[in-house]
JSON list of C-alpha atoms in Angstrom, two decimals:
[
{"chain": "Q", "resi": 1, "resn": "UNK", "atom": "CA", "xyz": [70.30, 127.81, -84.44]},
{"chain": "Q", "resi": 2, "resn": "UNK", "atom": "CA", "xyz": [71.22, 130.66, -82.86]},
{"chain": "Q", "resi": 3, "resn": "UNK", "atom": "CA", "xyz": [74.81, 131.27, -81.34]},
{"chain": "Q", "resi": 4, "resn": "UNK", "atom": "CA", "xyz": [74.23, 132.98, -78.37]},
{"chain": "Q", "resi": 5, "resn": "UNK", "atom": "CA", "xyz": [72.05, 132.58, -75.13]},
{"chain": "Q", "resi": 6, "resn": "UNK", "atom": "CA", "xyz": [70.65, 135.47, -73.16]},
{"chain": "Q", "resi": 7, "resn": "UNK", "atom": "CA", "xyz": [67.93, 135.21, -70.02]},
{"chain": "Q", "resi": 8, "resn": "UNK", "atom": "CA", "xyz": [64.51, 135.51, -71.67]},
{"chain": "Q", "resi": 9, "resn": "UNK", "atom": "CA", "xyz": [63.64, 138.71, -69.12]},
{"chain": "Q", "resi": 10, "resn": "UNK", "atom": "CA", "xyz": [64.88, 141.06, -66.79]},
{"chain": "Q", "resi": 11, "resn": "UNK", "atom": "CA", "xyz": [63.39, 144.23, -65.28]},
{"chain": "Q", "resi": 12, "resn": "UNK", "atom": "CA", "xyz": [65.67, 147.40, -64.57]},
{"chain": "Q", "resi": 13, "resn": "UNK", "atom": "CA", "xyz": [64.52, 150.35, -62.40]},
{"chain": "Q", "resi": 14, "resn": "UNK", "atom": "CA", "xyz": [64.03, 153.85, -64.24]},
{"chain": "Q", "resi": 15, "resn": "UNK", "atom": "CA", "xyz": [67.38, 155.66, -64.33]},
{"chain": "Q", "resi": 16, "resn": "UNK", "atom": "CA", "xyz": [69.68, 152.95, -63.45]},
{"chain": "Q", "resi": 17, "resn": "UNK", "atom": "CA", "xyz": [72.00, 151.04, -65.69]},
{"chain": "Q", "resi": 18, "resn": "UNK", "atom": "CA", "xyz": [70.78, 148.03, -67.05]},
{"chain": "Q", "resi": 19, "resn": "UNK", "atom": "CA", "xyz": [73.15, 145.40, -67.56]},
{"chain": "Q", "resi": 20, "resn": "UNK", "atom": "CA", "xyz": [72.33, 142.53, -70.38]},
{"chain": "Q", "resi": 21, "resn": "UNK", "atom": "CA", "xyz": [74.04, 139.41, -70.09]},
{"chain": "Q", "resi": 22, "resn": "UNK", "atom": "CA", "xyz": [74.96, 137.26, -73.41]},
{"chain": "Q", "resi": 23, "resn": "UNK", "atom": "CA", "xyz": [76.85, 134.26, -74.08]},
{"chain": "Q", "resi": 24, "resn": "UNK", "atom": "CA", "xyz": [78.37, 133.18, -76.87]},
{"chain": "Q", "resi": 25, "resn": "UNK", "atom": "CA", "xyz": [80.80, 130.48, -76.14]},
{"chain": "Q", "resi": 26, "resn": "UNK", "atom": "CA", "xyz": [81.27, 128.80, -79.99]},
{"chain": "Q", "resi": 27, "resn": "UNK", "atom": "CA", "xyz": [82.26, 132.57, -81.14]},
{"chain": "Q", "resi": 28, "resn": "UNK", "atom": "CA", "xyz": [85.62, 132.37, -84.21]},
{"chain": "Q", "resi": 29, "resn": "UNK", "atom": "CA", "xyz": [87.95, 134.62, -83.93]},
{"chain": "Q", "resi": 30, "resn": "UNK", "atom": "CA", "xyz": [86.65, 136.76, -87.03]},
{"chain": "Q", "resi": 31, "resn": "UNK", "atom": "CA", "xyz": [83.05, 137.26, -85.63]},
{"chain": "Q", "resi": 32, "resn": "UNK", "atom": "CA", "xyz": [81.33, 140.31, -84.23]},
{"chain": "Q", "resi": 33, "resn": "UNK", "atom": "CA", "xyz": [78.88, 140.48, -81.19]},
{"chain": "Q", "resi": 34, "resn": "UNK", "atom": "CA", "xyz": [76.08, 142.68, -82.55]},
{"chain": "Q", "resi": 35, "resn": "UNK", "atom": "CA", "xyz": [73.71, 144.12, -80.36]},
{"chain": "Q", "resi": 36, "resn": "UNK", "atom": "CA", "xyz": [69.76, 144.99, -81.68]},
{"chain": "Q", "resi": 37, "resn": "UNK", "atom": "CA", "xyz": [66.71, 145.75, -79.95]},
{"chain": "Q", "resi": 38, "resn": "UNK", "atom": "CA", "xyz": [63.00, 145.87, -81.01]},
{"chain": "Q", "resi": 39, "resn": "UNK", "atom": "CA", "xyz": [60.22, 147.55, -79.77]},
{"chain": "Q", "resi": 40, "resn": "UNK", "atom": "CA", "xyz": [57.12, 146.39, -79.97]},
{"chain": "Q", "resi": 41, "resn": "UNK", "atom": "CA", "xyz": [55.76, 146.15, -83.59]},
{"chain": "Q", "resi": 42, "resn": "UNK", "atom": "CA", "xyz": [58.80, 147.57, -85.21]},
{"chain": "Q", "resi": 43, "resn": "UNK", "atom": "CA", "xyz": [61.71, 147.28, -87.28]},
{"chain": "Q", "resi": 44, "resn": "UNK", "atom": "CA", "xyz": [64.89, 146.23, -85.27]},
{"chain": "Q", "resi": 45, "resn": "UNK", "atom": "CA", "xyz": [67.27, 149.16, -84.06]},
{"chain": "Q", "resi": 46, "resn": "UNK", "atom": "CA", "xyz": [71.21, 148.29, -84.16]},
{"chain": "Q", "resi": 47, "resn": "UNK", "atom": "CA", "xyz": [72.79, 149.17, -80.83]},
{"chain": "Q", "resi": 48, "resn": "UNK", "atom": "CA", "xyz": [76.36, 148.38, -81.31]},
{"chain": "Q", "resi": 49, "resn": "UNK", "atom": "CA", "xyz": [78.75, 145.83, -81.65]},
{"chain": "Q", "resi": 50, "resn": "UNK", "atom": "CA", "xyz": [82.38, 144.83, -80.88]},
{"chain": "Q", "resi": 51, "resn": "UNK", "atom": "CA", "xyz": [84.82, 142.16, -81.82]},
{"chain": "Q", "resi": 52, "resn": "UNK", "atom": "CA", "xyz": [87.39, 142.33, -78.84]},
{"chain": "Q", "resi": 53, "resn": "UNK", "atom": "CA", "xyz": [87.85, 145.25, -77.62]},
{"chain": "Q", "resi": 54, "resn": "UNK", "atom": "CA", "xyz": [84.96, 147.14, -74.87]},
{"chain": "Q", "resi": 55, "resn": "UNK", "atom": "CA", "xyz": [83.18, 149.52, -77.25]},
{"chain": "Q", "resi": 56, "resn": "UNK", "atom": "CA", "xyz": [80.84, 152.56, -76.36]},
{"chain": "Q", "resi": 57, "resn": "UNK", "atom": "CA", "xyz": [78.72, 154.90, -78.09]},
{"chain": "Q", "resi": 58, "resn": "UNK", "atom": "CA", "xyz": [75.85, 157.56, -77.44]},
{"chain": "Q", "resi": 59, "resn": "UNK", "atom": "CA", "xyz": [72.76, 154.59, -76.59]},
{"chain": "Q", "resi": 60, "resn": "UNK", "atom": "CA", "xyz": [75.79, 152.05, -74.67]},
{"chain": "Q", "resi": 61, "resn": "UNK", "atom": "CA", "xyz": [78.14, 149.83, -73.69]},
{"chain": "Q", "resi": 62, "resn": "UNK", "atom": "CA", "xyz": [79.44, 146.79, -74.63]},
{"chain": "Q", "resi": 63, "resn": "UNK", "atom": "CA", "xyz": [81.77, 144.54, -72.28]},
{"chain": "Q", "resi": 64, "resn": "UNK", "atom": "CA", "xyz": [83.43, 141.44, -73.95]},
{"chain": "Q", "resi": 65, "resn": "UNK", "atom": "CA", "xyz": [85.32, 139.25, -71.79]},
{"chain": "Q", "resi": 66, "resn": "UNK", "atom": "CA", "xyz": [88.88, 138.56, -72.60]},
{"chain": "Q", "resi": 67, "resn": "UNK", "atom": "CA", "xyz": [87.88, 135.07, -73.87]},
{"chain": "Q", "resi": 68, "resn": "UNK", "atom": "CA", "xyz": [85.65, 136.49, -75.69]},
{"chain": "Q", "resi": 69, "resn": "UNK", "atom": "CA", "xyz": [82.74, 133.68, -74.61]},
{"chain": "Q", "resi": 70, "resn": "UNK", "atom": "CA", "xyz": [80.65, 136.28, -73.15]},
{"chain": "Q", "resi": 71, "resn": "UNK", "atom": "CA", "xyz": [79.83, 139.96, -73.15]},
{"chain": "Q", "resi": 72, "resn": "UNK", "atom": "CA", "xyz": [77.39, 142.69, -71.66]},
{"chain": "Q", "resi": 73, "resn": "UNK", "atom": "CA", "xyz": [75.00, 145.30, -73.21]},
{"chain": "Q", "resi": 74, "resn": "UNK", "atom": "CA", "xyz": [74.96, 148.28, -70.51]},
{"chain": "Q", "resi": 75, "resn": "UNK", "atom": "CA", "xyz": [72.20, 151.05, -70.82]},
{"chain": "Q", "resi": 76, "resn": "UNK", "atom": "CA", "xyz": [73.85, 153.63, -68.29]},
{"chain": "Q", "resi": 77, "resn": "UNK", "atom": "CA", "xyz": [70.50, 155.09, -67.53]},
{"chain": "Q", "resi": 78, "resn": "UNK", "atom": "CA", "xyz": [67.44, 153.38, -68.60]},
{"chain": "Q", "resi": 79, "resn": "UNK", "atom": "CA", "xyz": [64.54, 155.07, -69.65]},
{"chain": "Q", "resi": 80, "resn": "UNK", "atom": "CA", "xyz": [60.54, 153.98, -70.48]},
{"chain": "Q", "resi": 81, "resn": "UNK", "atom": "CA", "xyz": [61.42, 154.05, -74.29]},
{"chain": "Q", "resi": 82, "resn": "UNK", "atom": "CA", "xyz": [63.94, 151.39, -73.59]},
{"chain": "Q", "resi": 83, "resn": "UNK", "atom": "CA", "xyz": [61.56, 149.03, -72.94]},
{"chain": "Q", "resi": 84, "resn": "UNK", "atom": "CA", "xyz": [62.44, 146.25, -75.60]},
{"chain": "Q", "resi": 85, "resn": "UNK", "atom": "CA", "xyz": [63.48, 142.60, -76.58]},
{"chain": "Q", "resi": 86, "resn": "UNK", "atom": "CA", "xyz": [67.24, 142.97, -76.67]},
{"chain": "Q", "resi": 87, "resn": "UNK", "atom": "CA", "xyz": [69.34, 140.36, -79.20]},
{"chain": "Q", "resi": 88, "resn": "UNK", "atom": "CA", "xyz": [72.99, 139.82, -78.75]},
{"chain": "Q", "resi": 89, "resn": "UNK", "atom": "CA", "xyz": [74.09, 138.24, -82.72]},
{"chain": "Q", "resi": 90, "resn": "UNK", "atom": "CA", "xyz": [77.06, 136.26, -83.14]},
{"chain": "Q", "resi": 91, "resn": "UNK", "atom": "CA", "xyz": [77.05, 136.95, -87.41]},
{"chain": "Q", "resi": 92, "resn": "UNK", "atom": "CA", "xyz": [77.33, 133.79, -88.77]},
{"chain": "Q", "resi": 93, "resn": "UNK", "atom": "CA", "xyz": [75.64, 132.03, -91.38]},
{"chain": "Q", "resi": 94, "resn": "UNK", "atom": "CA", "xyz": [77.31, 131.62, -95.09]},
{"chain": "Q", "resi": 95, "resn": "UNK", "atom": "CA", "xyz": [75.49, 134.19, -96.03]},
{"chain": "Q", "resi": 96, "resn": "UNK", "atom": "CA", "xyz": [76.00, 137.15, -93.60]},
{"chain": "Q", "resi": 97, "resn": "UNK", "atom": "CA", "xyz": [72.88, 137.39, -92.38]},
{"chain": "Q", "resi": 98, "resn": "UNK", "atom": "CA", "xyz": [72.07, 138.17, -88.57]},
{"chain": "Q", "resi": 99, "resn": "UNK", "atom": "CA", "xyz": [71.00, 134.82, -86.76]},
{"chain": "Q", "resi": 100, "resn": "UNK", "atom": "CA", "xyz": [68.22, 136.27, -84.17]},
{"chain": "Q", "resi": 101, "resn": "UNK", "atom": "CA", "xyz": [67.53, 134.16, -81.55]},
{"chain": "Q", "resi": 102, "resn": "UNK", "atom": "CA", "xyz": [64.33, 134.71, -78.71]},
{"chain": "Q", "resi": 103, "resn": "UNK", "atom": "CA", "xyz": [66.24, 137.64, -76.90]},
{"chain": "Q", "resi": 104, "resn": "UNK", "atom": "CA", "xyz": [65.92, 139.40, -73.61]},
{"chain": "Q", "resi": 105, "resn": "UNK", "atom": "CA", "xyz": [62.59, 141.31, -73.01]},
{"chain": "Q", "resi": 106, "resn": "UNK", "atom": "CA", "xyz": [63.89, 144.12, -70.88]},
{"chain": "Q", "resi": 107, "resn": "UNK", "atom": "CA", "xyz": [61.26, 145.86, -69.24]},
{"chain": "Q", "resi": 108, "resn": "UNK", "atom": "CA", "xyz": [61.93, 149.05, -67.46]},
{"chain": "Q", "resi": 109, "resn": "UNK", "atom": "CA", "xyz": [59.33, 150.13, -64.66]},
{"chain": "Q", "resi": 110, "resn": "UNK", "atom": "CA", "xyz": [59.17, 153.36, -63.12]},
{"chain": "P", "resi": 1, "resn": "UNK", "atom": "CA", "xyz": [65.70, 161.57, -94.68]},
{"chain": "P", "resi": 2, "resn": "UNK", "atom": "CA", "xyz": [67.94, 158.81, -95.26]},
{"chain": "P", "resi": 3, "resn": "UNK", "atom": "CA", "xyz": [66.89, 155.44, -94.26]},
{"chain": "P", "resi": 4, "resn": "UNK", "atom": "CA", "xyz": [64.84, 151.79, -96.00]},
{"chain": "P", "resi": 5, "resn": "UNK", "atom": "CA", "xyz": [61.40, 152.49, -96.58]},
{"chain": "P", "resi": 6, "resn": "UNK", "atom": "CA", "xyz": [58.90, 149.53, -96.56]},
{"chain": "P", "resi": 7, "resn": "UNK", "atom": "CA", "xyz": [55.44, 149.51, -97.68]},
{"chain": "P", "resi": 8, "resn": "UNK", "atom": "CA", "xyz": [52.72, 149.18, -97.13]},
{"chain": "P", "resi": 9, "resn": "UNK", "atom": "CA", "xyz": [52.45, 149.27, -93.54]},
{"chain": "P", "resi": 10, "resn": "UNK", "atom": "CA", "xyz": [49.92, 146.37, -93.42]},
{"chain": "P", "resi": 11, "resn": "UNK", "atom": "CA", "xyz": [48.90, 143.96, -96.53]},
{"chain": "P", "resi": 12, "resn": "UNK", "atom": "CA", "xyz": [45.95, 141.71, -96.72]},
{"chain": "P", "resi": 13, "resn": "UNK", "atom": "CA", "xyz": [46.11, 138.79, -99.30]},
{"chain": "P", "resi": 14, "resn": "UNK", "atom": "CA", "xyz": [43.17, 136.67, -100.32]},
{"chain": "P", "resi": 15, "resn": "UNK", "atom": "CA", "xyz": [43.89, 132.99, -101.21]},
{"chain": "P", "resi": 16, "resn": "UNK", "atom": "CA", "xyz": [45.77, 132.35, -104.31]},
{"chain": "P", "resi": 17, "resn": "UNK", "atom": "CA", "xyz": [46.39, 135.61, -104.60]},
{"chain": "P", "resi": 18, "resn": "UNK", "atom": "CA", "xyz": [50.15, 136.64, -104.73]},
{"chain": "P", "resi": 19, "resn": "UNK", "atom": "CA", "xyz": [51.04, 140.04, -103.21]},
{"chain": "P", "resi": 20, "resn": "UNK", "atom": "CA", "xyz": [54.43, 142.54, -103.36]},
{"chain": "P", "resi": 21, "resn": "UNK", "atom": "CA", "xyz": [55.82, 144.18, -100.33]},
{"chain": "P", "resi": 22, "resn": "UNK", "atom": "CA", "xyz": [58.47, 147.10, -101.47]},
{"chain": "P", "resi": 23, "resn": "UNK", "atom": "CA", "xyz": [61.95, 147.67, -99.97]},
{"chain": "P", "resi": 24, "resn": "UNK", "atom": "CA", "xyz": [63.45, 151.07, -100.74]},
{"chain": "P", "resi": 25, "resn": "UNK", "atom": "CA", "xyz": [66.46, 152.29, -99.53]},
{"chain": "P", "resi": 26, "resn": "UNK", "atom": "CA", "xyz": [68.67, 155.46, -100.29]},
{"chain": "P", "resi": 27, "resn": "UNK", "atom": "CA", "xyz": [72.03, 154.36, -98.46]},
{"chain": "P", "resi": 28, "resn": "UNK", "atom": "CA", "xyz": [73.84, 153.30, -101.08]},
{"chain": "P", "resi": 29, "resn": "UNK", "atom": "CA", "xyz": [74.14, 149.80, -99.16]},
{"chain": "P", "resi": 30, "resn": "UNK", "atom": "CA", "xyz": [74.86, 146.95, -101.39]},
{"chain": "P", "resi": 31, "resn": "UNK", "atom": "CA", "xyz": [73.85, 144.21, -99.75]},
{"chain": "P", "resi": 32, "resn": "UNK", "atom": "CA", "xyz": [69.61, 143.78, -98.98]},
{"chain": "P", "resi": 33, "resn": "UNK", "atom": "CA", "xyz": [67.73, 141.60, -97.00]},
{"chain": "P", "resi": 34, "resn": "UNK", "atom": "CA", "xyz": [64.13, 139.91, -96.28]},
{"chain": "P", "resi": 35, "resn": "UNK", "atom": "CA", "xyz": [63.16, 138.37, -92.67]},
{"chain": "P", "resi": 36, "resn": "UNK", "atom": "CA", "xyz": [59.93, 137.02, -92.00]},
{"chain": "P", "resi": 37, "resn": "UNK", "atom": "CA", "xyz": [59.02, 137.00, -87.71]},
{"chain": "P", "resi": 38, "resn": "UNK", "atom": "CA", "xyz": [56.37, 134.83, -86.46]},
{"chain": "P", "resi": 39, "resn": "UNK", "atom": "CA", "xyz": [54.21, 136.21, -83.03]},
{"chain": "P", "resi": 40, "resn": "UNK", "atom": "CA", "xyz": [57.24, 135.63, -80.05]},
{"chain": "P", "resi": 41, "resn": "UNK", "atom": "CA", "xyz": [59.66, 134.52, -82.68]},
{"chain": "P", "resi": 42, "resn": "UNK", "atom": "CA", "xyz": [63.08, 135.80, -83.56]},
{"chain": "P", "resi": 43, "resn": "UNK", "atom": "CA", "xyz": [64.23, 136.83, -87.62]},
{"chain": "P", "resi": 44, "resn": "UNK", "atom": "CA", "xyz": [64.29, 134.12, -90.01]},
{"chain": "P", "resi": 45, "resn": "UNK", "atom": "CA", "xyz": [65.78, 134.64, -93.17]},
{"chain": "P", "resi": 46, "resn": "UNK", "atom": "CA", "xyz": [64.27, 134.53, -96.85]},
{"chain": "P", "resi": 47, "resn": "UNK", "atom": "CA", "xyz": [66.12, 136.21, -99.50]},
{"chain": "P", "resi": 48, "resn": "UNK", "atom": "CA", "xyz": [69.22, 138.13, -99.51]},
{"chain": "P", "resi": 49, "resn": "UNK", "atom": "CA", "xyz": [70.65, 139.92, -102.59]},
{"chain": "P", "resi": 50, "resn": "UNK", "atom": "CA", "xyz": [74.69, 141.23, -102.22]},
{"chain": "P", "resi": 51, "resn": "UNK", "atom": "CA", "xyz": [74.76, 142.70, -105.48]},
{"chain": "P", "resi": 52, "resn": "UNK", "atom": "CA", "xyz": [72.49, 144.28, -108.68]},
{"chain": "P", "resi": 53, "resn": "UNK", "atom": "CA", "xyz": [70.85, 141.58, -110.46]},
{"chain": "P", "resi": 54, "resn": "UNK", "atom": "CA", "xyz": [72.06, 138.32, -107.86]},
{"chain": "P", "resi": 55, "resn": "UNK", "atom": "CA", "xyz": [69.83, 136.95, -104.78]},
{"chain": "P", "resi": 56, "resn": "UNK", "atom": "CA", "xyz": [70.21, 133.88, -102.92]},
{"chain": "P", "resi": 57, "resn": "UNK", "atom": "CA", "xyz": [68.18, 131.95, -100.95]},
{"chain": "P", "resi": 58, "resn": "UNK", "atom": "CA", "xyz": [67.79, 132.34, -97.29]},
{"chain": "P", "resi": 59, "resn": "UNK", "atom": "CA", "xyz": [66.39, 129.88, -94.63]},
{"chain": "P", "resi": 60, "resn": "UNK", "atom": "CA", "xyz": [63.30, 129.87, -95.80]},
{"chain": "P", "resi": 61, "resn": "UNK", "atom": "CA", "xyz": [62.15, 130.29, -99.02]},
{"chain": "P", "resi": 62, "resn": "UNK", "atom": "CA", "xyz": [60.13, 128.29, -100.45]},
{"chain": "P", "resi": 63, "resn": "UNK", "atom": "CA", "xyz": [57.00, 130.24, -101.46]},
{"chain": "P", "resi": 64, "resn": "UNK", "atom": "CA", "xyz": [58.39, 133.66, -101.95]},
{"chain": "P", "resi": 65, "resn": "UNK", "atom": "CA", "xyz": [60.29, 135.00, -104.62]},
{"chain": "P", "resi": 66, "resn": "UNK", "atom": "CA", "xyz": [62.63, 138.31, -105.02]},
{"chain": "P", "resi": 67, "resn": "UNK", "atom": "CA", "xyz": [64.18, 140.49, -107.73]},
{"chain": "P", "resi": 68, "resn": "UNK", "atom": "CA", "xyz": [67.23, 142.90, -107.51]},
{"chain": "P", "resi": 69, "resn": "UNK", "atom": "CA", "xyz": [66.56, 145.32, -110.67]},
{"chain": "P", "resi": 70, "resn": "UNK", "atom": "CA", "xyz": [68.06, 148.21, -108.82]},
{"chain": "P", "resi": 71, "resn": "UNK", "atom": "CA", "xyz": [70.29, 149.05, -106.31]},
{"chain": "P", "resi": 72, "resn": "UNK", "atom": "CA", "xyz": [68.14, 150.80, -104.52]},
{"chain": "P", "resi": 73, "resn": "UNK", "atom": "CA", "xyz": [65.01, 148.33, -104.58]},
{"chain": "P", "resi": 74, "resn": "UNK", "atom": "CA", "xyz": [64.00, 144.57, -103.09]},
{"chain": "P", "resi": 75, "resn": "UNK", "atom": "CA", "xyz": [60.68, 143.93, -103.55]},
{"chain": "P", "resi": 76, "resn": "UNK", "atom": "CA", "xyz": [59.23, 140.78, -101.98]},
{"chain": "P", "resi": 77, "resn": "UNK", "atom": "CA", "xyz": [56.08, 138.80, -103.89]},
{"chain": "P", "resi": 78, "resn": "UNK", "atom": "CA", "xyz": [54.71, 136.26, -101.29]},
{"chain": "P", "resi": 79, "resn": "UNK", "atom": "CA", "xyz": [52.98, 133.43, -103.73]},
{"chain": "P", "resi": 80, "resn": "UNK", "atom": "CA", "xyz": [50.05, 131.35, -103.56]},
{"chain": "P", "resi": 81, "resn": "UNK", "atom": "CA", "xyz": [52.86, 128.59, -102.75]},
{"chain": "P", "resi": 82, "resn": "UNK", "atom": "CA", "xyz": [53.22, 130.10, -99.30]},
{"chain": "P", "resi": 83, "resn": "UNK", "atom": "CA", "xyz": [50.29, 128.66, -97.33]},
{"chain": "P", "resi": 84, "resn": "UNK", "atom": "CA", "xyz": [51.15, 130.24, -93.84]},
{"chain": "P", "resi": 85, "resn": "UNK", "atom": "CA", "xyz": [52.15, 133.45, -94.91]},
{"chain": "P", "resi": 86, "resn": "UNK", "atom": "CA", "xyz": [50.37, 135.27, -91.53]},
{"chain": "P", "resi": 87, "resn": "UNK", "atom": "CA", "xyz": [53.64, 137.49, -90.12]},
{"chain": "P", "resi": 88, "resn": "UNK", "atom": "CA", "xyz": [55.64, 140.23, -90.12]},
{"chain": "P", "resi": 89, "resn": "UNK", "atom": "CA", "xyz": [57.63, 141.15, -92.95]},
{"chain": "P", "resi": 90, "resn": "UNK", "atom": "CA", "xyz": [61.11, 142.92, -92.38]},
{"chain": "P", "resi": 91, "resn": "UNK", "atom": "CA", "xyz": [63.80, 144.25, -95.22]},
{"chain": "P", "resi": 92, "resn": "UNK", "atom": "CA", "xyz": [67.13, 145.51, -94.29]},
{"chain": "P", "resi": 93, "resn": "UNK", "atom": "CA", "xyz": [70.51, 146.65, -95.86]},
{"chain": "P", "resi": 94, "resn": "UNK", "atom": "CA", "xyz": [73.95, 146.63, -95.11]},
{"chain": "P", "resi": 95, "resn": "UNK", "atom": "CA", "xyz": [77.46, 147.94, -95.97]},
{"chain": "P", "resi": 96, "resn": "UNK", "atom": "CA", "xyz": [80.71, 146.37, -95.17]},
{"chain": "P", "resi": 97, "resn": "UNK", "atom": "CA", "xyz": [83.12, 148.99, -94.42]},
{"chain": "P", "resi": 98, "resn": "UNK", "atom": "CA", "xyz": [85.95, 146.50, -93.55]},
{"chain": "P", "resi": 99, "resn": "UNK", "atom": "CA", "xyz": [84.72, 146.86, -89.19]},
{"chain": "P", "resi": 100, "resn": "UNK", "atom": "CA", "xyz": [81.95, 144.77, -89.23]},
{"chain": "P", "resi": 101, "resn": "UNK", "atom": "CA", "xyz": [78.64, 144.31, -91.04]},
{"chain": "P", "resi": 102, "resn": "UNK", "atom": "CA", "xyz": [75.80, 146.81, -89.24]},
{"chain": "P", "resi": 103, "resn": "UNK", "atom": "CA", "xyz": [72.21, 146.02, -91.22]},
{"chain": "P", "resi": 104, "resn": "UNK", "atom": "CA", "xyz": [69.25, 148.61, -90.82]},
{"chain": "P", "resi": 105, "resn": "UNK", "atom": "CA", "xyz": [66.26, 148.12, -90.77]},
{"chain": "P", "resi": 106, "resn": "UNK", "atom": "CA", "xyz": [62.96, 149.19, -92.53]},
{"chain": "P", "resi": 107, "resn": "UNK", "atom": "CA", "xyz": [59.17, 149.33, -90.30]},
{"chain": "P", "resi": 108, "resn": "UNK", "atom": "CA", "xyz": [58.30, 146.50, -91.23]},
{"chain": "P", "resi": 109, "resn": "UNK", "atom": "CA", "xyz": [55.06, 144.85, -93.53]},
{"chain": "P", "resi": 110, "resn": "UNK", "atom": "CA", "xyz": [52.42, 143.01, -91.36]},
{"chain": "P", "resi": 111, "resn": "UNK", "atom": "CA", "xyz": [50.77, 140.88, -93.75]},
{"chain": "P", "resi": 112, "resn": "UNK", "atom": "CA", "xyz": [47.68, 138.95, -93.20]},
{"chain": "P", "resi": 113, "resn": "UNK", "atom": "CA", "xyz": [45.50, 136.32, -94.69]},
{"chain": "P", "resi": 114, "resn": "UNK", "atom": "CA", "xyz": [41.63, 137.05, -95.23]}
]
């Protein structure tokens, strides 16, 4: 089973910041949050991901709570395109892989 | 361009029939990866090879079968054995560079039954 929850949709305005809710309360100490999305009918696109500290790059955000049970995906200005199903991944699993639960389908209307 | 090239696009099989998908990828990852997703559904695991010449078994794989000749190569041979083999197929790679395992994906196989 999957190690996170996340609503199973929001809707964000064009152009403002969308803000993605995940929790992951059963997180170790050694584990990532990993953030993918998909769009429709294709391959999944890694976002980012964090173990502690906030982390940001050029697509967005990610807020982890000091406890670490919870953390945020924030598109700063949200576009068409970034209409997707959003997955926060705890990595777990023996073997490494990336335990993908249902997601967030984010849809972003104009 | 660098990147994991899956093909085909979209596959039909016939019964009994087995078929190949191809993984390709010019990283230099190591470690390669097969997930099957149902209509709605999240990833599910099948295979996952960390090194040349070594695969496990993922979640679910009875039915399929893999083989890691090359580093840069994971092909994927759904069998007659796999009766509900109707989804989407998706191969991915990944390097551990000590900050976290990030795995890419390819486009992805859409396989169907006739």
């Amino acid at each position: 089973d999957a190690k996170t929850t996340q609503p199973p949709s929001m809707d964000c305005a064009e152009g403002r910041a969308a803000n993605l809710p995940c929790n992951h309360s059963t997180i170790s100490g050694n584990e990532y949050v990993y953030w993918y999305r998909q769009i429709h009918s294709q391959g999944p696109q890694y976002i980012i991901h964090g173990l502690k500290n906030n982390e940001t790059n050029e697509m967005a955000s990610l807020i982890i709570t000091e406890d670490r049970k919870s953390s945020t995906l924030i598109l700063p200005h949200a576009t068409l395109r970034d209409t997707a199903v959003y997955y926060c991944i705890v990595r777990g699993g023996s073997q490494g892989n990336l335990i993908f639960g249902k997601g967030t389908k984010l849809s972003v209307k104009p | 361009d660098g990147g994991i090239t899956q093909s085909p696009k979209y596959l039909f099989r016939k019964e009994g029939q087995n078929v190949t998908l191809s993984c390709e990828q010019n990283l230099n990852h190591d470690a390669m990866y097969w997930y099957r997703q149902d209509p709605g559904q999240g990833l599910r695991l099948i295979y996952y090879s960390q090194i040349v010449n070594d695969f496990q078994k993922g979640d679910i794989a009875e039915g399929y079968s893999v083989s890691r000749e090359k580093k840069e190569s994971f092909p994927l041979t759904v069998t007659s054995a796999q009766k509900n083999p109707t989804a989407f197929y998706l191969c991915a790679s990944s390097i551990d560079r000590g900050r976290g395992n990030i795995q890419y994906f390819g486009a992805g196989t859409r396989l169907s039954v006739l």
